[in-house]
Short mmCIF file of C-alpha atoms in Angstrom, two decimals:
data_model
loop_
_atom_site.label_atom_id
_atom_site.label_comp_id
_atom_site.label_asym_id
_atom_site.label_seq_id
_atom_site.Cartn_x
_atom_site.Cartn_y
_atom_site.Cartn_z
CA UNK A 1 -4.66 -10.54 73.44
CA UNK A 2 -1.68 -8.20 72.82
CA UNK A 3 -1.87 -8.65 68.99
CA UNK A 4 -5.13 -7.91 68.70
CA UNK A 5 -3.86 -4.76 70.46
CA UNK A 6 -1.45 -3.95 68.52
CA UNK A 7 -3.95 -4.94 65.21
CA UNK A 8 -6.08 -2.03 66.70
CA UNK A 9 -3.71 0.36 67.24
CA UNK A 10 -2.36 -0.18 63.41
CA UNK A 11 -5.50 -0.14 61.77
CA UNK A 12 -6.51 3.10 64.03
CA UNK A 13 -3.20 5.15 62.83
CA UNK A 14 -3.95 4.10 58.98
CA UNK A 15 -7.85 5.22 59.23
CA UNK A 16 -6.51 8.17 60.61
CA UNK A 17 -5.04 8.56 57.32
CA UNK A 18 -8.09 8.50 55.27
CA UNK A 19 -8.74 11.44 52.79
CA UNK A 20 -12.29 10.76 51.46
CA UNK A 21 -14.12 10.64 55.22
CA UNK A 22 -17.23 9.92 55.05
CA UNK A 23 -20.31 11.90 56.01
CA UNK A 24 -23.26 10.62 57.72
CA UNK A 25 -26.27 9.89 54.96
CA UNK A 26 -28.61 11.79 57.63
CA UNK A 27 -26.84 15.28 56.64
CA UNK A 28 -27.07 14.92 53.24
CA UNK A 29 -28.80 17.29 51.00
CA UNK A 30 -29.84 16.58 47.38
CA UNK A 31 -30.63 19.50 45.12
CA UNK A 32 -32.01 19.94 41.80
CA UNK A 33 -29.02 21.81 40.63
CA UNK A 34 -26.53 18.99 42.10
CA UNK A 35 -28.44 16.18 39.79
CA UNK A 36 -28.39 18.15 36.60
CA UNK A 37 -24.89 18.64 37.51
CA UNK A 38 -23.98 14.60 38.14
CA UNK A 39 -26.26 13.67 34.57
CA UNK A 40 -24.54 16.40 32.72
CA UNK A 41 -20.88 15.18 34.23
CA UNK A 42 -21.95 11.41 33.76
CA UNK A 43 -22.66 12.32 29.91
CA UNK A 44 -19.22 13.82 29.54
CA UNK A 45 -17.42 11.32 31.28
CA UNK A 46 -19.01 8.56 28.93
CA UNK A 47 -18.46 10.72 25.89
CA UNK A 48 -14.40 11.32 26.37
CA UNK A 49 -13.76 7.83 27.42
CA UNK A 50 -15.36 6.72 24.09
CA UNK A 51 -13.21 8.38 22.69
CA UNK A 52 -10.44 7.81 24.56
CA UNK A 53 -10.86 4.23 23.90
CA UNK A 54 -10.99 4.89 20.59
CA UNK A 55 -8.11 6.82 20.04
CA UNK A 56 -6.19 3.87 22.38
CA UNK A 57 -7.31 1.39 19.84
CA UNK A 58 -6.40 3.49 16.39
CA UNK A 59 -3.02 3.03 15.43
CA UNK A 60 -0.22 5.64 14.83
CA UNK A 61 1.83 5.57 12.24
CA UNK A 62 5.77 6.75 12.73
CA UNK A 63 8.19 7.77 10.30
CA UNK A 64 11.49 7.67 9.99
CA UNK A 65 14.19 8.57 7.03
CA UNK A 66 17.59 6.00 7.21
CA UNK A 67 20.30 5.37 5.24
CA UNK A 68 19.46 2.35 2.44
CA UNK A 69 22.31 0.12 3.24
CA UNK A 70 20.71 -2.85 1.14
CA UNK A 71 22.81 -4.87 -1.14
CA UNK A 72 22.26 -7.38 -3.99
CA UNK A 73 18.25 -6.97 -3.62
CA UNK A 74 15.77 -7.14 -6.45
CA UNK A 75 13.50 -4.64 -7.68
CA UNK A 76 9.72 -5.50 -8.27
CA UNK A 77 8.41 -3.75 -11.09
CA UNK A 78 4.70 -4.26 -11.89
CA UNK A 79 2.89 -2.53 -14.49
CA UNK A 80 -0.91 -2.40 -16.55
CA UNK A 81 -0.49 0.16 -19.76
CA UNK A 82 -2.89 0.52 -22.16
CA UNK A 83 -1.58 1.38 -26.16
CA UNK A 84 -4.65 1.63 -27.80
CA UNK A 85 -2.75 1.58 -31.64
CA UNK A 86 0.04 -0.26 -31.60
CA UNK A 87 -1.14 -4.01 -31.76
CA UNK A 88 0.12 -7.05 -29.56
CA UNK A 89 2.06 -8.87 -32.18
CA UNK A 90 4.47 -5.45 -32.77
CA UNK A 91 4.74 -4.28 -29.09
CA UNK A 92 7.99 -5.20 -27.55
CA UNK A 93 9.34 -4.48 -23.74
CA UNK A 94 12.75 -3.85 -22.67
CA UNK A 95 14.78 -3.49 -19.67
CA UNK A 96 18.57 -2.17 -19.26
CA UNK A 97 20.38 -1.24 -16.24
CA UNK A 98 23.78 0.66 -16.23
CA UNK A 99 25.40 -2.22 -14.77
CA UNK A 100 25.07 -3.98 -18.45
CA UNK A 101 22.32 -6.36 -18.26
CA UNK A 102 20.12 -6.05 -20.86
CA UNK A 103 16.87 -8.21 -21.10
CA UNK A 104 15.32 -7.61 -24.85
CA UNK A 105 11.82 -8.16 -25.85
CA UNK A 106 10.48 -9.91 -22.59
CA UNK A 107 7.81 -12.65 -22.48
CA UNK A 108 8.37 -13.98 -18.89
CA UNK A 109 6.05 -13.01 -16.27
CA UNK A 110 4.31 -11.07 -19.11
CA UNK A 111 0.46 -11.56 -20.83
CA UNK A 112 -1.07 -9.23 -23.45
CA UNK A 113 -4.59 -8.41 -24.36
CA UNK A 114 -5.54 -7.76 -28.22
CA UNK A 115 -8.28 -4.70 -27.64
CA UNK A 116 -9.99 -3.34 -30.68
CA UNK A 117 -10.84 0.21 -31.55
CA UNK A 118 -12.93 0.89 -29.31
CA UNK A 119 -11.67 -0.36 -26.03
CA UNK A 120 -13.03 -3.87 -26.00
CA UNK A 121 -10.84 -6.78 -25.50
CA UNK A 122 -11.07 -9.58 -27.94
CA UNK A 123 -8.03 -12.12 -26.91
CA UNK A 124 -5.88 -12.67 -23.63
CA UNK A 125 -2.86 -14.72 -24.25
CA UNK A 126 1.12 -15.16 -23.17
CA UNK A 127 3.67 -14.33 -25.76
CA UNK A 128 5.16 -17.26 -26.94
CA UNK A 129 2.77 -19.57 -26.18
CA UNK A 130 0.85 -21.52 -28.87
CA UNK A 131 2.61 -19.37 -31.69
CA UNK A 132 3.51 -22.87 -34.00
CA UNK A 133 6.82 -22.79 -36.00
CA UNK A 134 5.07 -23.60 -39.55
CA UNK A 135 7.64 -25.28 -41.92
CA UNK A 136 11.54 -25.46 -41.77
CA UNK A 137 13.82 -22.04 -42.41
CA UNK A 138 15.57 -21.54 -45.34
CA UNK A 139 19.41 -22.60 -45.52
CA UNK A 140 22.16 -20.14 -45.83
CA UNK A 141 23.38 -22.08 -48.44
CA UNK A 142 20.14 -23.24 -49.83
CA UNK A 143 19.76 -26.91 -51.58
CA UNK A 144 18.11 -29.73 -50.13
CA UNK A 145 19.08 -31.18 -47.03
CA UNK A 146 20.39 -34.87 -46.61
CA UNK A 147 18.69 -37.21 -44.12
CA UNK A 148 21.12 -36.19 -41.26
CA UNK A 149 21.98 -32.61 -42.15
CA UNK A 150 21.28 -29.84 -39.52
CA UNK A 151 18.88 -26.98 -40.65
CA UNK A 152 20.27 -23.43 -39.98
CA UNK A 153 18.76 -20.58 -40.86
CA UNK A 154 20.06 -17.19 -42.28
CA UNK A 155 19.95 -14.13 -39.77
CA UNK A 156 20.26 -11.99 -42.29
CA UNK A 157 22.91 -10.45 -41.64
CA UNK A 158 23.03 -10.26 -37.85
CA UNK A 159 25.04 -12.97 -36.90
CA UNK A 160 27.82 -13.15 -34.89
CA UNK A 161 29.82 -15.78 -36.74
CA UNK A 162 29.24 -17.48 -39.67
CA UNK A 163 28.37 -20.46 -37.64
CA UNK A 164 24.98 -18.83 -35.68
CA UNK A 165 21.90 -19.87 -36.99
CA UNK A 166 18.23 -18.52 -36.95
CA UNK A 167 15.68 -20.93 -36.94
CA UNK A 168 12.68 -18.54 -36.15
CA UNK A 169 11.17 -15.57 -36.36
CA UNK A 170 11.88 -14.93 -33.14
CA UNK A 171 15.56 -15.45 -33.28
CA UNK A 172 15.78 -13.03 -35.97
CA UNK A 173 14.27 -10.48 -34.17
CA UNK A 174 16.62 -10.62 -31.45
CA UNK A 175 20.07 -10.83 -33.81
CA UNK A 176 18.22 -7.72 -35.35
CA UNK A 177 17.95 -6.35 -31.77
CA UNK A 178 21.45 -7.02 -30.41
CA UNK A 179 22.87 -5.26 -33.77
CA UNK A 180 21.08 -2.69 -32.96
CA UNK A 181 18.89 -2.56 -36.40
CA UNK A 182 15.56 -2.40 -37.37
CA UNK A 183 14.31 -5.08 -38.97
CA UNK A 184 11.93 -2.90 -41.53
CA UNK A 185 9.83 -5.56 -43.02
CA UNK A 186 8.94 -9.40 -42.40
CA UNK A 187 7.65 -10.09 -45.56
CA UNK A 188 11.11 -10.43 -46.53
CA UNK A 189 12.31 -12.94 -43.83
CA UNK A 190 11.61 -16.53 -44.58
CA UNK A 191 11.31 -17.67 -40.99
CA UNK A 192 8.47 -15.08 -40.16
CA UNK A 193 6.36 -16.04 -43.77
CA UNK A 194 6.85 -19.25 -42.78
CA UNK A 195 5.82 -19.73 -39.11
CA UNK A 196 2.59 -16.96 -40.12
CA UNK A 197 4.00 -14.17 -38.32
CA UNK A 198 2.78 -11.57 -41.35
CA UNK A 199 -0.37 -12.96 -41.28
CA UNK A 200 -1.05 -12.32 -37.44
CA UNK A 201 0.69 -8.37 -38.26
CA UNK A 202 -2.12 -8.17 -40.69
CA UNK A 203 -4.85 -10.00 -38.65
CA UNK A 204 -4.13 -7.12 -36.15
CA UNK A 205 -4.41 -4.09 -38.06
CA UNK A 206 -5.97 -1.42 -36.55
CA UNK A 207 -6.11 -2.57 -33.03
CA UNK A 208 -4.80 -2.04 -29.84
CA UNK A 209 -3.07 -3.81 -26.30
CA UNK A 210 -3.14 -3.91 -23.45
CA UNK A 211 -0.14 -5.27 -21.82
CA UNK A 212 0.63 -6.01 -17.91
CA UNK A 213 2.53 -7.96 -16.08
CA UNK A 214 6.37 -7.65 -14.18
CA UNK A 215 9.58 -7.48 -13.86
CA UNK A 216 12.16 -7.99 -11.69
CA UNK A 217 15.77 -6.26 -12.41
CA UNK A 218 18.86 -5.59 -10.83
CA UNK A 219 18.40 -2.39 -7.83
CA UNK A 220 20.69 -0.54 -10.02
CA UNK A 221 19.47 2.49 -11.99
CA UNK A 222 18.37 1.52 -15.16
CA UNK A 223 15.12 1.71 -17.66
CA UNK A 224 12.70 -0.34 -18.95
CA UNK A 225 10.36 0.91 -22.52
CA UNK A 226 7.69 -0.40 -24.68
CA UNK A 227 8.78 -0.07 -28.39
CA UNK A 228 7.46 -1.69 -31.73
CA UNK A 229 9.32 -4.86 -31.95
CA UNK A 230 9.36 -4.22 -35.78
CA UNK A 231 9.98 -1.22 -37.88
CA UNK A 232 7.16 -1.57 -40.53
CA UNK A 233 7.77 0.23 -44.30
CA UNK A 234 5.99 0.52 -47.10
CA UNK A 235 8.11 -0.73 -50.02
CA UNK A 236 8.15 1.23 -53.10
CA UNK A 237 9.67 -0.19 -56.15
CA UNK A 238 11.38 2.23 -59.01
CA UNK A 239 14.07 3.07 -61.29
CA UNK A 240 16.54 3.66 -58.41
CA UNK A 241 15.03 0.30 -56.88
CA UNK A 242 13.53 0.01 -53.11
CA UNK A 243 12.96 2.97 -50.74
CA UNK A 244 11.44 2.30 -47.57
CA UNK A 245 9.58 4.51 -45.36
CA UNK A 246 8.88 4.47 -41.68
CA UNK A 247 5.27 3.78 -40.85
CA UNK A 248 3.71 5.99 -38.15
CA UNK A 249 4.29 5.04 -34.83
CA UNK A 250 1.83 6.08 -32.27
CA UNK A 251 2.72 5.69 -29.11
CA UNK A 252 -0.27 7.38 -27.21
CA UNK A 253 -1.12 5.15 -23.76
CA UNK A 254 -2.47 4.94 -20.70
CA UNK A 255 -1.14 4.12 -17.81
CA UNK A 256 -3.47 1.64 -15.39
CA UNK A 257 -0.86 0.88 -12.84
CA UNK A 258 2.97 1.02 -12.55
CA UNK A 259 3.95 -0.11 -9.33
CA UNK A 260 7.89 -0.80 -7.99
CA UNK A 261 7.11 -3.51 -5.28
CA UNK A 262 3.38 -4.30 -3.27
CA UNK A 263 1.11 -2.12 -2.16
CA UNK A 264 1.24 -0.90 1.41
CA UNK A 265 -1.64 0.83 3.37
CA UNK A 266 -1.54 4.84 2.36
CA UNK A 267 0.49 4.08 -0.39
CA UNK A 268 0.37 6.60 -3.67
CA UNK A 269 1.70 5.55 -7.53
CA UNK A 270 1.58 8.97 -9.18
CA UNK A 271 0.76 7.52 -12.39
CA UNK A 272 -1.70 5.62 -11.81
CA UNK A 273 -4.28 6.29 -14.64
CA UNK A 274 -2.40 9.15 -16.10
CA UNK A 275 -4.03 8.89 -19.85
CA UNK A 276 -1.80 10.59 -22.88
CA UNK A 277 -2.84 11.05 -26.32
CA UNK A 278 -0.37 11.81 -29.21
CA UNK A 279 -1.57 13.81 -31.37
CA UNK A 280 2.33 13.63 -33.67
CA UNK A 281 3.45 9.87 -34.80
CA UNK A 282 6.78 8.80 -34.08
CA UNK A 283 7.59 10.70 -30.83
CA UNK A 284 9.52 9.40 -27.42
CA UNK A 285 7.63 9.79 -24.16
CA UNK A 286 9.69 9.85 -21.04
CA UNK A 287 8.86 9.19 -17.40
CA UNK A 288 12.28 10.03 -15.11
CA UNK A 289 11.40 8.14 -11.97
CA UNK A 290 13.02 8.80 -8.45
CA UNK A 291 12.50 5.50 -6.20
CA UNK A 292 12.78 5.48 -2.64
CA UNK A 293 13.14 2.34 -0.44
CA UNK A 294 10.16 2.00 2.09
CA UNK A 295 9.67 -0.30 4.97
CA UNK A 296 6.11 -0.67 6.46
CA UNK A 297 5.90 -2.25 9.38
CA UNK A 298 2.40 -3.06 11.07
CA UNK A 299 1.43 -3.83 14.73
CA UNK A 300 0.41 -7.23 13.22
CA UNK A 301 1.51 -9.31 10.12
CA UNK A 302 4.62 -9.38 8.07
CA UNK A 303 7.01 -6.32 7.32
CA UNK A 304 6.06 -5.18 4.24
CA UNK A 305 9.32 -4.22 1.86
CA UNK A 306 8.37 -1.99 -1.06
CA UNK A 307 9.12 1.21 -3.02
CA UNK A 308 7.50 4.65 -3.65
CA UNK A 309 8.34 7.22 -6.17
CA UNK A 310 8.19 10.26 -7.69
CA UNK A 311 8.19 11.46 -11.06
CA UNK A 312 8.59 13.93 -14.37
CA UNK A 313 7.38 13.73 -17.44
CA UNK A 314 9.22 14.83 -21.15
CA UNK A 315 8.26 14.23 -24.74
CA UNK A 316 10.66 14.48 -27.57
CA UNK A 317 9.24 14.97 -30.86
CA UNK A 318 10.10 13.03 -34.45
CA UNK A 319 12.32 16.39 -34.84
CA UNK A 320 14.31 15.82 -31.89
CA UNK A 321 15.08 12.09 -31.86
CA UNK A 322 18.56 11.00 -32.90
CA UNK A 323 19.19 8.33 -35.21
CA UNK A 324 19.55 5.96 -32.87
CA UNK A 325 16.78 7.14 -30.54
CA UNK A 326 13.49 4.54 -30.85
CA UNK A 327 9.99 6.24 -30.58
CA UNK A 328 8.29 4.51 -27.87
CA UNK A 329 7.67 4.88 -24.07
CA UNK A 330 10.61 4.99 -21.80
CA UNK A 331 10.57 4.70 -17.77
CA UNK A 332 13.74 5.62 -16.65
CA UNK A 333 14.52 4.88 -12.57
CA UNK A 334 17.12 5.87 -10.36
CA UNK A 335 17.50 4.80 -7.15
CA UNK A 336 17.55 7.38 -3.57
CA UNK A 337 19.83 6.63 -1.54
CA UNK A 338 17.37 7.01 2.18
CA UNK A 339 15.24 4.59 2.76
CA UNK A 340 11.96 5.76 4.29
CA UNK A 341 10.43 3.35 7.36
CA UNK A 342 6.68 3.24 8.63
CA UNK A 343 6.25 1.72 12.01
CA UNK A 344 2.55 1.26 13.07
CA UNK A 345 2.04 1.83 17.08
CA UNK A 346 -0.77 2.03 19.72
CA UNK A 347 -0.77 3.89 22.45
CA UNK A 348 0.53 2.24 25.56
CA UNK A 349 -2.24 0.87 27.94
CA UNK A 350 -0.12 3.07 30.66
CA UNK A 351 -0.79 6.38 28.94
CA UNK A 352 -4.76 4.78 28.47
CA UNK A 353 -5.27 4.35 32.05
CA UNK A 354 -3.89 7.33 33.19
CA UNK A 355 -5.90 9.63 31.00
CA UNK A 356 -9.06 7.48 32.31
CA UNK A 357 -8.12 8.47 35.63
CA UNK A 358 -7.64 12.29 34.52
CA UNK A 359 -10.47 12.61 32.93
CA UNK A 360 -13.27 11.06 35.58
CA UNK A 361 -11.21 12.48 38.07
CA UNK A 362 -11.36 16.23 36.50
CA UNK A 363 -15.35 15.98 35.37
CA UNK A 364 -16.18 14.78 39.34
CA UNK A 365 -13.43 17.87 40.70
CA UNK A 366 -14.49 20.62 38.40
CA UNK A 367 -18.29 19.33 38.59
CA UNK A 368 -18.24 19.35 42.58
CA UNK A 369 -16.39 23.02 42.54
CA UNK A 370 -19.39 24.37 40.05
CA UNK A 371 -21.95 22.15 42.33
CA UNK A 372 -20.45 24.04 45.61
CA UNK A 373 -20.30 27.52 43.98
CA UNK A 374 -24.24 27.07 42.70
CA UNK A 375 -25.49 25.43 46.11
CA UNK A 376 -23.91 28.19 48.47
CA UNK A 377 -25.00 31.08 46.21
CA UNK A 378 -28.31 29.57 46.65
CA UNK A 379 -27.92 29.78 50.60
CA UNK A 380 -26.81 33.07 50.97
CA UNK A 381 -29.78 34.48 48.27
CA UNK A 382 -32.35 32.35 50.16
CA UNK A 383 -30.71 33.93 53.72
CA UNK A 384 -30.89 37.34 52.60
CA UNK A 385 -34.59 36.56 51.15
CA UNK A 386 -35.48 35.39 54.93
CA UNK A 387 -33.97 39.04 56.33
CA UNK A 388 -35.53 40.87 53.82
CA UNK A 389 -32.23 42.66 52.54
CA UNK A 390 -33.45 40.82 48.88
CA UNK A 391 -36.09 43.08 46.93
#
């Protein structure tokens, strides 16, 4: 038929075209040399596209520096410090940021652990919970109260108005706080006697805490510290009346984890379980703290939006605090402006295949060119044996 013809004619021009012809299996020759060759070359092959495959399947990690143009976010402070003498009951935290939000002695999101003097925990618990308010606060005006009449208790001086009241301990504190003052000793305020608040100062002489939790504050620079939420004194009674003197205020700690947003694979907190000891009461420690913005972004799961930082240390001594000044620990964060990405990869299956292909097609090239070179030197020694031309 004259398609088949043509079929023949087609498929003759494209076997012309063949590049691997093929050699009759009567002609071949199998040496020693040429299988040592093909084991050795199968080995190889087998051993790079291991690792090949390996390498395809390991991911690669990209970074890239951009401009932070995030606005109105949150930062995610967590933290684990150890203050092995300054108890629970005294141990206040803080947070300001310079855009004027202050949060004073927080509780939220907060939980302390009463540890004795050796390291040992005795008591978990969240501030403010199951403290009772014991009895009712004395009056500003004093007397007895009619059947209807409102209690309101003196701040002690820290009030705003004349109208504020301060029914608790707590409440005095924080008038203290916002004035700025330290309120030097709670024997003296009726509200603390009352709701037992000496007694648990007392009942946790001597020890330590360990306090951890987090925050969350403005992305603005700011600070957060860890300060004694009352200025103890001794009171000393003579002719000139009452003196009072600071206590000692050691502020030595240990840092288990401080943290500004989740963990992300690689990730480094350079203070993790950095341990100081003061040897001098009533000094500041300070931790200056850069943060940078950082994106991770994995070939599966969610984008991961966290921080890292860096950091520098300085201590001021009793001598070199200002009036003002409040021995205690201090973190104080700024914010960098470039935010720092991490973009996991693989490599593409493309790029895979192709260096497959280079490498079995290299082994089988170079093996064949050292197979040829060996089997003809072979010939032309064993020729020159036969002719007797080789001693």
């Amino acid at each position: 038929m004259p398609s088949s013809g043509i079929m023949n004619r087609v498929f003759s021009k494209v076997r012309n075209l063949d590049a691997y012809p093929k050699v009759n299996e009567d002609f071949y020759s199998r040496t020693l040399s040429g299988g040592v060759i093909t084991l050795v070359s199968s080995i190889a092959i087998l051993f790079l596209v291991i690792s090949e495959l390996g390498l395809y399947l390991q991911t690669v990690t990209e970074t890239k520096l951009v401009v932070d143009t995030s606005r109105g976010e949150k930062l995610h402070i967590n933290f684990d410090i150890t203050f092995p003498a300054v108890s629970c009951t005294l141990l206040s935290l803080d947070a300001i940021d310079i855009s004027g939000e202050q949060h004073l002695d927080i509780k939220h999101s907060v939980m302390k652990t009463r540890i004795d003097a050796n390291g040992n925990e005795i008591q978990m618990r969240y501030d403010r919970i199951g403290t009772p308010k014991l009895g009712k606060p004395m009056q500003k005006h004093g007397g007895e109260l009619e059947h209807n009449e409102t209690y309101c208790g003196s701040c002690y001086g820290a009030e705003k108005s004349e109208e504020e009241c301060c029914n608790s301990c707590e409440e005095v504190r924080e008038a203290y706080r916002r004035k700025g003052w330290g309120l030097m000793n709670p024997d003296l305020i009726d509200q603390c006697k009352r709701e037992g608040f000496v007694q648990r100062i007392k009942a946790e002489e001597g020890e330590g805490c360990k306090v951890h939790g987090s925050l969350e504050v403005n992305k603005v620079a700011g600070n957060f510290h860890f300060v004694k939420s009352f200025h103890l004194s001794s009171i000393h009674v003579g002719h000139e009346g009452q003196t009072f003197q600071e206590d000692g205020y050691n502020i030595s700690h240990k840092i288990n984890k401080l943290a500004f947003g989740v963990n992300y694979p690689g990730i480094i907190n350079p203070l993790d379980g950095v341990d100081w000891f003061q040897g001098t009461p009533n000094g500041m420690y300070q931790y200056f703290l850069k943060v940078v913005p950082t994106v991770y972004t994995p070939v599966r799961g969610p984008v991961i939006q966290s921080n890292q930082f860096s950091v520098t240390e300085h201590y001021k001594g009793p001598d070199k605090i200002g009036q003002r000044a409040l021995p205690g620990v201090f973190f104080f964060y700024d914010l960098s402006a470039i935010k720092v990405t991490f973009t996991e990869t693989h490599t593409s299956f493309l790029h895979f295949l192709t260096n497959l292909c280079a490498i079995v097609g290299g082994i089988f090239t170079v093996a064949g060119i050292v197979d040829s070179f060996i089997y003809h030197g072979q010939k032309a020694l064993r020729k020159k044996r036969e002719i007797g031309k080789l001693g």
